[in-house]
CSV table of C-alpha atoms and ligand atoms in Angstrom, one decimal:
chain,number,residue,atom,x,y,z
A,1,MET,CA,-19.2,-157.9,92.8
A,2,TYR,CA,-21.8,-155.1,92.5
A,3,VAL,CA,-20.8,-151.5,93.4
A,4,GLY,CA,-23.6,-149.0,93.6
A,5,THR,CA,-23.6,-145.5,92.2
A,6,THR,CA,-20.8,-143.5,93.9
A,7,VAL,CA,-21.4,-139.9,94.6
A,8,ASN,CA,-18.7,-139.0,92.1
A,9,GLN,CA,-20.4,-141.0,89.3
A,10,PHE,CA,-23.7,-139.5,90.3
A,11,ILE,CA,-22.4,-135.9,90.0
A,12,ILE,CA,-20.7,-136.5,86.7
A,13,GLU,CA,-23.8,-138.1,85.2
A,14,GLU,CA,-26.0,-135.3,86.6
A,15,GLN,CA,-23.7,-132.8,84.9
A,16,ARG,CA,-23.9,-134.6,81.6
A,17,ARG,CA,-27.7,-134.4,81.9
A,18,TYR,CA,-28.1,-130.8,83.0
A,19,ALA,CA,-24.9,-129.0,82.0
A,20,ALA,CA,-23.5,-130.6,78.8
A,21,GLY,CA,-20.1,-129.1,78.0
A,22,ALA,CA,-19.3,-128.4,81.6
A,23,ARG,CA,-15.6,-128.8,82.3
A,24,GLY,CA,-16.1,-130.9,85.4
A,25,ASP,CA,-14.8,-128.2,87.7
A,26,PHE,CA,-17.9,-128.6,89.8
A,27,SER,CA,-17.7,-132.3,90.2
A,28,LEU,CA,-14.1,-132.0,91.3
A,29,LEU,CA,-15.1,-129.4,93.9
A,30,ILE,CA,-17.8,-131.7,95.3
A,31,SER,CA,-15.3,-134.6,95.5
A,32,ASP,CA,-13.0,-132.5,97.6
A,33,ILE,CA,-15.9,-131.6,99.9
A,34,VAL,CA,-16.7,-135.3,100.1
A,35,ILE,CA,-13.1,-136.1,101.1
A,36,ALA,CA,-13.3,-133.6,103.9
A,37,CYS,CA,-16.6,-135.1,105.2
A,38,LYS,CA,-15.0,-138.6,105.1
A,39,ALA,CA,-12.0,-137.4,107.1
A,40,ILE,CA,-14.3,-135.7,109.7
A,41,SER,CA,-16.5,-138.8,109.9
A,42,ASN,CA,-13.4,-140.8,110.7
A,43,ALA,CA,-12.3,-138.4,113.5
A,44,VAL,CA,-15.8,-138.4,114.9
A,45,ARG,CA,-15.9,-142.3,115.0
A,46,ARG,CA,-12.5,-142.5,116.7
A,47,GLY,CA,-13.7,-140.0,119.4
A,48,GLY,CA,-11.8,-140.5,122.6
A,49,LEU,CA,-9.4,-142.9,121.0
A,50,ALA,CA,-8.1,-140.0,118.9
A,51,ASP,CA,-8.3,-137.4,121.6
A,52,VAL,CA,-10.8,-135.3,119.6
A,53,LEU,CA,-13.4,-134.8,122.3
A,54,GLY,CA,-13.7,-131.8,124.7
A,55,HIS,CA,-13.1,-128.1,124.4
A,56,ALA,CA,-10.4,-126.4,122.3
A,57,GLY,CA,-10.1,-123.6,124.9
A,58,THR,CA,-11.0,-120.9,122.3
A,59,GLU,CA,-14.0,-119.0,121.2
A,60,ASN,CA,-15.4,-118.4,117.7
A,61,VAL,CA,-16.7,-115.1,116.2
A,62,GLN,CA,-20.1,-115.7,117.7
A,63,GLY,CA,-18.5,-115.9,121.2
A,64,GLU,CA,-19.3,-119.7,121.4
A,65,ALA,CA,-16.7,-122.0,123.1
A,66,GLN,CA,-15.1,-124.1,120.4
A,67,LYS,CA,-14.9,-127.8,120.7
A,68,LYS,CA,-11.7,-129.6,119.5
A,69,LEU,CA,-13.8,-131.1,116.8
A,70,ASP,CA,-15.1,-127.7,115.6
A,71,VAL,CA,-11.5,-126.5,115.1
A,72,LEU,CA,-10.3,-129.8,113.6
A,73,SER,CA,-13.2,-130.0,111.1
A,74,ASN,CA,-12.7,-126.4,110.0
A,75,GLU,CA,-9.0,-127.1,109.3
A,76,VAL,CA,-9.9,-130.3,107.4
A,77,PHE,CA,-12.3,-128.4,105.2
A,78,LEU,CA,-9.9,-125.7,104.4
A,79,ARG,CA,-7.0,-128.1,103.7
A,80,CYS,CA,-9.1,-130.3,101.4
A,81,ASN,CA,-10.7,-127.5,99.5
A,82,GLN,CA,-8.1,-124.8,99.1
A,83,TRP,CA,-5.6,-126.4,96.6
A,84,GLY,CA,-7.8,-127.6,93.8
A,85,GLY,CA,-8.3,-124.4,91.8
A,86,ARG,CA,-12.1,-124.6,91.8
A,87,LEU,CA,-12.7,-122.1,94.6
A,88,ALA,CA,-12.0,-118.4,94.9
A,89,ALA,CA,-12.5,-118.2,98.7
A,90,MET,CA,-14.3,-119.8,101.6
A,91,ALA,CA,-16.2,-118.7,104.7
A,92,SER,CA,-17.1,-120.7,107.8
A,93,GLU,CA,-18.9,-120.5,111.1
A,94,GLU,CA,-15.5,-120.8,112.8
A,95,MET,CA,-13.7,-117.9,111.0
A,96,VAL,CA,-14.4,-114.2,111.5
A,97,ASP,CA,-13.6,-113.1,108.0
A,98,VAL,CA,-13.5,-114.5,104.5
A,99,TYR,CA,-10.7,-117.1,104.1
A,100,ARG,CA,-8.4,-116.1,101.3
A,101,LEU,CA,-6.6,-119.0,99.5
A,102,PRO,CA,-2.9,-119.2,100.0
A,103,ALA,CA,-1.1,-117.4,97.2
A,104,GLN,CA,0.4,-120.6,95.6
A,105,TYR,CA,-3.0,-122.0,94.6
A,106,PRO,CA,-5.0,-121.1,91.5
A,107,ARG,CA,-8.3,-119.2,91.9
A,108,GLY,CA,-11.6,-120.8,90.7
A,109,LYS,CA,-15.1,-119.6,90.0
A,110,TYR,CA,-16.9,-120.8,93.1
A,111,LEU,CA,-17.3,-119.7,96.7
A,112,LEU,CA,-17.7,-122.3,99.5
A,113,LEU,CA,-19.5,-121.6,102.9
A,114,PHE,CA,-19.7,-124.2,105.6
A,115,ASP,CA,-20.6,-125.1,109.2
A,116,PRO,CA,-17.8,-127.6,109.7
A,117,LEU,CA,-19.5,-129.2,112.7
A,118,ASP,CA,-23.2,-128.8,113.4
A,119,GLY,CA,-24.5,-129.9,116.7
A,120,SER,CA,-21.3,-129.3,118.7
A,121,THR,CA,-23.0,-129.8,122.0
A,122,ASN,CA,-23.6,-133.4,121.0
A,123,VAL,CA,-20.0,-134.2,120.4
A,124,ASP,CA,-19.0,-135.4,123.9
A,125,VAL,CA,-22.3,-137.3,124.4
A,126,ASN,CA,-22.1,-139.4,121.2
A,127,GLY,CA,-25.1,-137.7,119.7
A,128,VAL,CA,-25.7,-137.0,116.0
A,129,ILE,CA,-23.5,-134.3,114.5
A,130,GLY,CA,-22.8,-133.2,110.9
A,131,THR,CA,-21.4,-130.8,108.4
A,132,ILE,CA,-23.4,-128.3,106.3
A,133,PHE,CA,-22.1,-126.6,103.1
A,134,SER,CA,-23.3,-124.2,100.4
A,135,VAL,CA,-21.7,-123.4,97.1
A,136,LEU,CA,-22.2,-120.0,95.3
A,137,ARG,CA,-20.7,-118.7,92.1
A,138,CYS,CA,-18.0,-116.1,92.5
A,139,PRO,CA,-19.0,-112.8,90.8
A,140,GLU,CA,-17.4,-112.5,87.3
A,141,GLY,CA,-13.8,-111.1,87.3
A,142,VAL,CA,-13.3,-111.3,91.1
A,143,THR,CA,-10.2,-113.1,92.1
A,144,GLU,CA,-9.8,-112.1,95.7
A,145,PRO,CA,-13.4,-112.1,97.0
A,146,HIS,CA,-14.6,-109.9,99.9
A,147,VAL,CA,-17.6,-110.3,102.1
A,148,GLU,CA,-19.8,-108.4,99.6
A,149,ASP,CA,-19.1,-111.1,97.0
A,150,PHE,CA,-20.7,-113.7,99.3
A,151,MET,CA,-23.8,-111.6,100.0
A,152,GLN,CA,-26.0,-113.5,97.5
A,153,PRO,CA,-29.5,-114.8,98.4
A,154,GLY,CA,-29.9,-118.5,98.9
A,155,THR,CA,-31.7,-118.8,95.5
A,156,GLN,CA,-28.3,-118.3,94.0
A,157,GLN,CA,-26.8,-121.4,95.5
A,158,ILE,CA,-25.3,-123.8,92.9
A,159,ALA,CA,-25.3,-126.7,95.3
A,160,ALA,CA,-25.8,-127.4,99.0
A,161,GLY,CA,-25.6,-130.4,101.2
A,162,MET,CA,-25.0,-131.9,104.6
A,163,ALA,CA,-23.1,-134.9,106.0
A,164,ILE,CA,-24.6,-136.6,109.0
A,165,TYR,CA,-22.4,-138.5,111.3
A,166,GLY,CA,-24.8,-140.8,113.0
A,167,PRO,CA,-25.2,-144.6,113.2
A,168,GLN,CA,-24.4,-144.3,109.5
A,169,THR,CA,-22.5,-141.5,107.8
A,170,ILE,CA,-24.8,-140.1,105.2
A,171,LEU,CA,-24.3,-137.3,102.6
A,172,VAL,CA,-27.4,-135.5,101.3
A,173,LEU,CA,-26.9,-133.3,98.3
A,174,THR,CA,-28.8,-131.0,96.0
A,175,MET,CA,-27.6,-129.3,92.8
A,176,GLY,CA,-31.0,-127.9,92.1
A,177,HIS,CA,-32.5,-131.0,90.6
A,178,GLY,CA,-33.9,-132.8,93.6
A,179,VAL,CA,-32.2,-134.3,96.7
A,180,ASN,CA,-30.2,-137.5,96.8
A,181,GLY,CA,-28.8,-139.3,99.8
A,182,PHE,CA,-25.6,-141.4,99.9
A,183,THR,CA,-24.3,-143.7,102.6
A,184,LEU,CA,-20.6,-144.1,103.3
A,185,ASP,CA,-19.6,-147.6,102.5
A,186,ASP,CA,-16.5,-148.2,104.7
A,187,THR,CA,-15.5,-151.3,102.8
A,188,ILE,CA,-14.7,-149.2,99.7
A,189,GLY,CA,-14.4,-145.8,101.3
A,190,GLU,CA,-17.0,-144.2,99.0
A,191,PHE,CA,-20.4,-142.6,99.5
A,192,VAL,CA,-22.9,-144.8,97.6
A,193,LEU,CA,-26.4,-143.7,96.4
A,194,THR,CA,-28.9,-145.2,98.8
A,195,HIS,CA,-31.7,-142.6,99.0
A,196,PRO,CA,-32.4,-141.4,95.4
A,197,ASP,CA,-34.8,-138.5,94.9
A,198,MET,CA,-35.8,-137.8,98.5
A,199,HIS,CA,-39.3,-136.3,98.9
A,200,MET,CA,-41.0,-135.4,102.2
A,201,PRO,CA,-44.7,-135.7,102.8
A,202,ALA,CA,-46.7,-132.4,102.8
A,203,GLU,CA,-48.5,-133.3,106.0
A,204,ALA,CA,-46.6,-133.9,109.3
A,205,VAL,CA,-47.2,-135.6,112.5
A,206,GLU,CA,-43.9,-134.6,114.2
A,207,PHE,CA,-42.5,-131.3,115.3
A,208,ALA,CA,-39.0,-130.3,116.5
A,209,ILE,CA,-38.5,-127.2,118.6
A,210,ASN,CA,-36.5,-126.4,121.8
A,211,SER,CA,-39.5,-126.0,124.2
A,212,ALA,CA,-37.2,-124.7,126.9
A,213,ASN,CA,-37.6,-121.4,125.0
A,214,ALA,CA,-41.4,-121.5,125.0
A,215,ARG,CA,-41.9,-118.5,127.2
A,216,PHE,CA,-39.9,-116.4,124.7
A,217,TRP,CA,-41.8,-117.4,121.6
A,218,ALA,CA,-44.0,-115.1,119.5
A,219,PRO,CA,-47.8,-115.7,119.6
A,220,PRO,CA,-48.0,-117.5,116.1
A,221,VAL,CA,-45.4,-120.1,117.1
A,222,LYS,CA,-46.9,-120.5,120.5
A,223,ARG,CA,-50.3,-121.0,118.8
A,224,TYR,CA,-49.0,-123.7,116.4
A,225,ILE,CA,-47.2,-125.7,119.1
A,226,ASP,CA,-50.2,-125.4,121.6
A,227,GLU,CA,-52.5,-126.8,118.8
A,228,CYS,CA,-50.0,-129.7,118.2
A,229,LEU,CA,-49.9,-130.4,121.9
A,230,ALA,CA,-53.7,-130.4,122.2
A,231,GLY,CA,-53.6,-133.3,119.8
A,232,LYS,CA,-56.9,-135.2,119.1
A,233,ASP,CA,-58.7,-133.0,121.6
A,234,GLY,CA,-57.7,-129.7,119.9
A,235,PRO,CA,-58.4,-127.9,116.6
A,236,ARG,CA,-56.0,-130.2,114.6
A,237,GLY,CA,-58.0,-133.3,115.6
A,238,ARG,CA,-55.0,-135.6,115.6
A,239,ASP,CA,-52.1,-136.4,117.9
A,240,PHE,CA,-48.5,-135.1,117.2
A,241,ASN,CA,-45.1,-136.4,118.3
A,242,MET,CA,-42.1,-134.4,119.3
A,243,ARG,CA,-38.4,-134.9,118.5
A,244,TRP,CA,-35.4,-132.6,119.2
A,245,MET,CA,-31.9,-133.9,118.4
A,246,GLY,CA,-29.8,-130.8,119.3
A,247,ALA,CA,-28.3,-130.8,115.8
A,248,MET,CA,-30.3,-129.4,112.9
A,249,VAL,CA,-28.6,-131.9,110.5
A,250,GLY,CA,-30.2,-134.8,112.5
A,251,ASP,CA,-33.6,-133.2,112.7
A,252,VAL,CA,-33.6,-132.2,109.1
A,253,TYR,CA,-32.5,-135.7,107.9
A,254,ARG,CA,-35.5,-137.1,109.8
A,255,LEU,CA,-37.7,-134.5,108.0
A,256,LEU,CA,-36.4,-135.6,104.7
A,257,CYS,CA,-37.2,-139.2,105.5
A,258,ARG,CA,-40.6,-138.9,107.0
A,259,GLY,CA,-41.7,-135.3,107.1
A,260,GLY,CA,-42.3,-133.0,110.0
A,261,VAL,CA,-41.5,-129.4,111.0
A,262,PHE,CA,-38.3,-128.0,112.5
A,263,MET,CA,-38.2,-124.6,114.1
A,264,TYR,CA,-35.7,-122.3,115.7
A,265,PRO,CA,-38.0,-119.4,115.4
A,266,TRP,CA,-37.7,-115.8,116.4
A,267,ASP,CA,-37.9,-115.4,120.2
A,268,SER,CA,-37.5,-112.5,122.6
A,269,LYS,CA,-34.3,-113.9,123.9
A,270,ASN,CA,-32.5,-114.0,120.5
A,271,ALA,CA,-34.4,-110.9,119.0
A,272,GLU,CA,-31.3,-108.7,119.1
A,273,ARG,CA,-29.2,-111.2,117.2
A,274,GLY,CA,-31.9,-111.8,114.7
A,275,GLY,CA,-32.3,-115.5,115.6
A,276,LYS,CA,-30.2,-118.5,116.6
A,277,LEU,CA,-29.2,-120.2,113.3
A,278,ARG,CA,-26.9,-118.6,110.8
A,279,LEU,CA,-28.2,-117.7,107.3
A,280,MET,CA,-25.3,-118.3,105.1
A,281,TYR,CA,-24.0,-121.7,106.2
A,282,GLU,CA,-27.0,-123.2,108.1
A,283,ALA,CA,-30.4,-121.8,107.0
A,284,ASN,CA,-29.7,-121.3,103.3
A,285,PRO,CA,-28.2,-124.7,102.5
A,286,ILE,CA,-30.7,-126.5,104.6
A,287,SER,CA,-33.6,-124.5,103.1
A,288,PHE,CA,-32.3,-125.4,99.6
A,289,LEU,CA,-32.4,-129.1,100.5
A,290,ILE,CA,-35.9,-128.8,102.1
A,291,GLU,CA,-37.4,-127.0,99.1
A,292,GLN,CA,-35.8,-129.4,96.6
A,293,ALA,CA,-37.4,-132.3,98.6
A,294,GLY,CA,-40.8,-130.7,98.3
A,295,GLY,CA,-40.9,-128.8,101.6
A,296,ALA,CA,-40.9,-125.1,102.5
A,297,ALA,CA,-38.6,-122.8,104.6
A,298,THR,CA,-39.5,-119.5,106.0
A,299,THR,CA,-38.6,-117.0,108.8
A,300,GLY,CA,-42.4,-116.8,109.5
A,301,THR,CA,-42.8,-113.8,107.3
A,302,GLN,CA,-40.3,-114.3,104.4
A,303,ARG,CA,-39.0,-117.2,102.3
A,304,ILE,CA,-35.5,-117.9,103.7
A,305,LEU,CA,-33.9,-118.3,100.2
A,306,ASP,CA,-35.1,-114.8,99.2
A,307,ILE,CA,-33.3,-113.0,102.1
A,308,LYS,CA,-30.7,-110.6,100.8
A,309,PRO,CA,-27.8,-111.2,103.2
A,310,SER,CA,-26.1,-108.4,105.2
A,311,GLY,CA,-23.3,-110.3,106.9
A,312,LEU,CA,-21.4,-113.6,106.8
A,313,HIS,CA,-22.6,-114.6,110.3
A,314,GLN,CA,-26.1,-113.1,110.1
A,315,ARG,CA,-28.7,-115.0,112.0
A,316,VAL,CA,-32.3,-115.6,111.0
A,317,PRO,CA,-35.5,-117.3,112.5
A,318,VAL,CA,-36.0,-120.7,110.9
A,319,ILE,CA,-39.2,-122.6,110.3
A,320,LEU,CA,-39.0,-125.4,107.8
A,321,GLY,CA,-40.3,-128.8,106.7
A,322,SER,CA,-43.5,-130.3,105.4
A,323,LYS,CA,-45.2,-127.8,103.1
A,324,ASN,CA,-48.8,-127.7,104.5
A,325,GLU,CA,-47.5,-127.3,108.1
A,326,VAL,CA,-45.1,-124.5,107.2
A,327,GLU,CA,-47.8,-122.8,105.2
A,328,ARG,CA,-50.1,-123.0,108.3
A,329,ILE,CA,-47.4,-121.4,110.4
A,330,ILE,CA,-46.9,-118.6,107.8
A,331,ALA,CA,-50.7,-118.0,107.9
A,332,TYR,CA,-50.6,-117.8,111.7
A,333,HIS,CA,-47.9,-115.1,111.4
A,334,ARG,CA,-50.0,-113.2,108.9
A,335,GLU,CA,-53.0,-113.3,111.3
A,336,GLY,CA,-50.7,-112.0,114.0
B,1,LIG,P1,-23.7,-125.4,116.0
B,1,LIG,O1,-23.3,-126.6,116.7
B,1,LIG,O2,-23.1,-125.3,114.6
B,1,LIG,O3,-23.4,-124.1,116.8
B,1,LIG,O4,-25.3,-125.4,115.7
B,1,LIG,C1,-26.2,-125.9,116.6
B,1,LIG,C2,-27.6,-125.4,116.3
B,1,LIG,C3,-28.4,-126.4,115.5
B,1,LIG,O5,-27.8,-127.4,114.9
B,1,LIG,C4,-29.3,-127.0,116.6
B,1,LIG,O6,-30.6,-127.4,116.1
B,1,LIG,C5,-29.4,-125.9,117.6
B,1,LIG,O7,-28.3,-125.1,117.4
B,1,LIG,C6,-29.5,-126.5,119.0
B,1,LIG,O8,-29.9,-125.5,119.8
B,1,LIG,P2,-30.2,-125.7,121.4
B,1,LIG,O9,-28.9,-125.6,122.0
B,1,LIG,O10,-31.1,-124.6,121.7
B,1,LIG,O11,-30.9,-127.1,121.5
B,2,LIG,MN1,-24.6,-125.4,113.2
B,3,LIG,MN1,-21.0,-125.5,114.0
């Protein structure tokens, strides 16, 4: 019987290729992340049967009501990743501060940031949801990292990825040498390489934006969307299509498959907070994936991966996807 390339095999072979002599710490770290994603995928699939739907009755640091699955996924991630000796600390959307590892576990050289459950509002309606993660190197000599140790621009990410819990459970991963997609094969309990070397087209015919916020958008974003909506009759001379899944992981996976633009841009409603999406565990890892697949990611005025972070839960405007479209939107911002 033929078994395809498992994610573990893939990572180890990738390390042999690019980091000869590596001790394998990194592949072990990714395999723990993978176990966490499998466990979350299982809970998601059982849904009401496992009593994981609905509200937890608590709020996170952003003042958002937590779903039971937000809390559960966060706990799963901590439990799977704290014991192995590869990490020095973790941080998550669902925790105010840096998560220090319990004293009994050895300290490693990496930092892990994650959004345990992206698209929480989709949980109870059986919509697509996912998990996003980002791996940074812990600064040399630091064994009990503080917030400052996490404040590294996205260009410093060692790896990033997302798991998508949709009709299939898919893991998309980059370690800085392209993007690869793996599908969870329930019969063997492993993620198997199904989407090698993902590349998105430079041109797009689809855009994703929450148009309920249209009246709050800045002029450059309004201009871009108006031109898309004008279709064949407008300056773009072709028709566009619109999709919005309510979970960035779902929209971004579509972009990786067939191109397009995803935006949660600056708007006058979220101006004070800096944006809607969080830099460290949403915008950065997703931008790393998008760039590695040949796309681009910007706030409108700055490359997302170049932002010097100022806080764990900092928010930023996000515009990403097919390169030519993103460059057009950047040009509109420059023109004002
Ligand atoms: P989260 O569930 O982790 O809070 O993130 C949800 C994010 C993102 O995934 C999605 O694209 C966006 O918020 C949805 O925003 P709207 O509620 O405005 O549709
Ligand atoms: Mn999210
Ligand atoms: Mn979340």
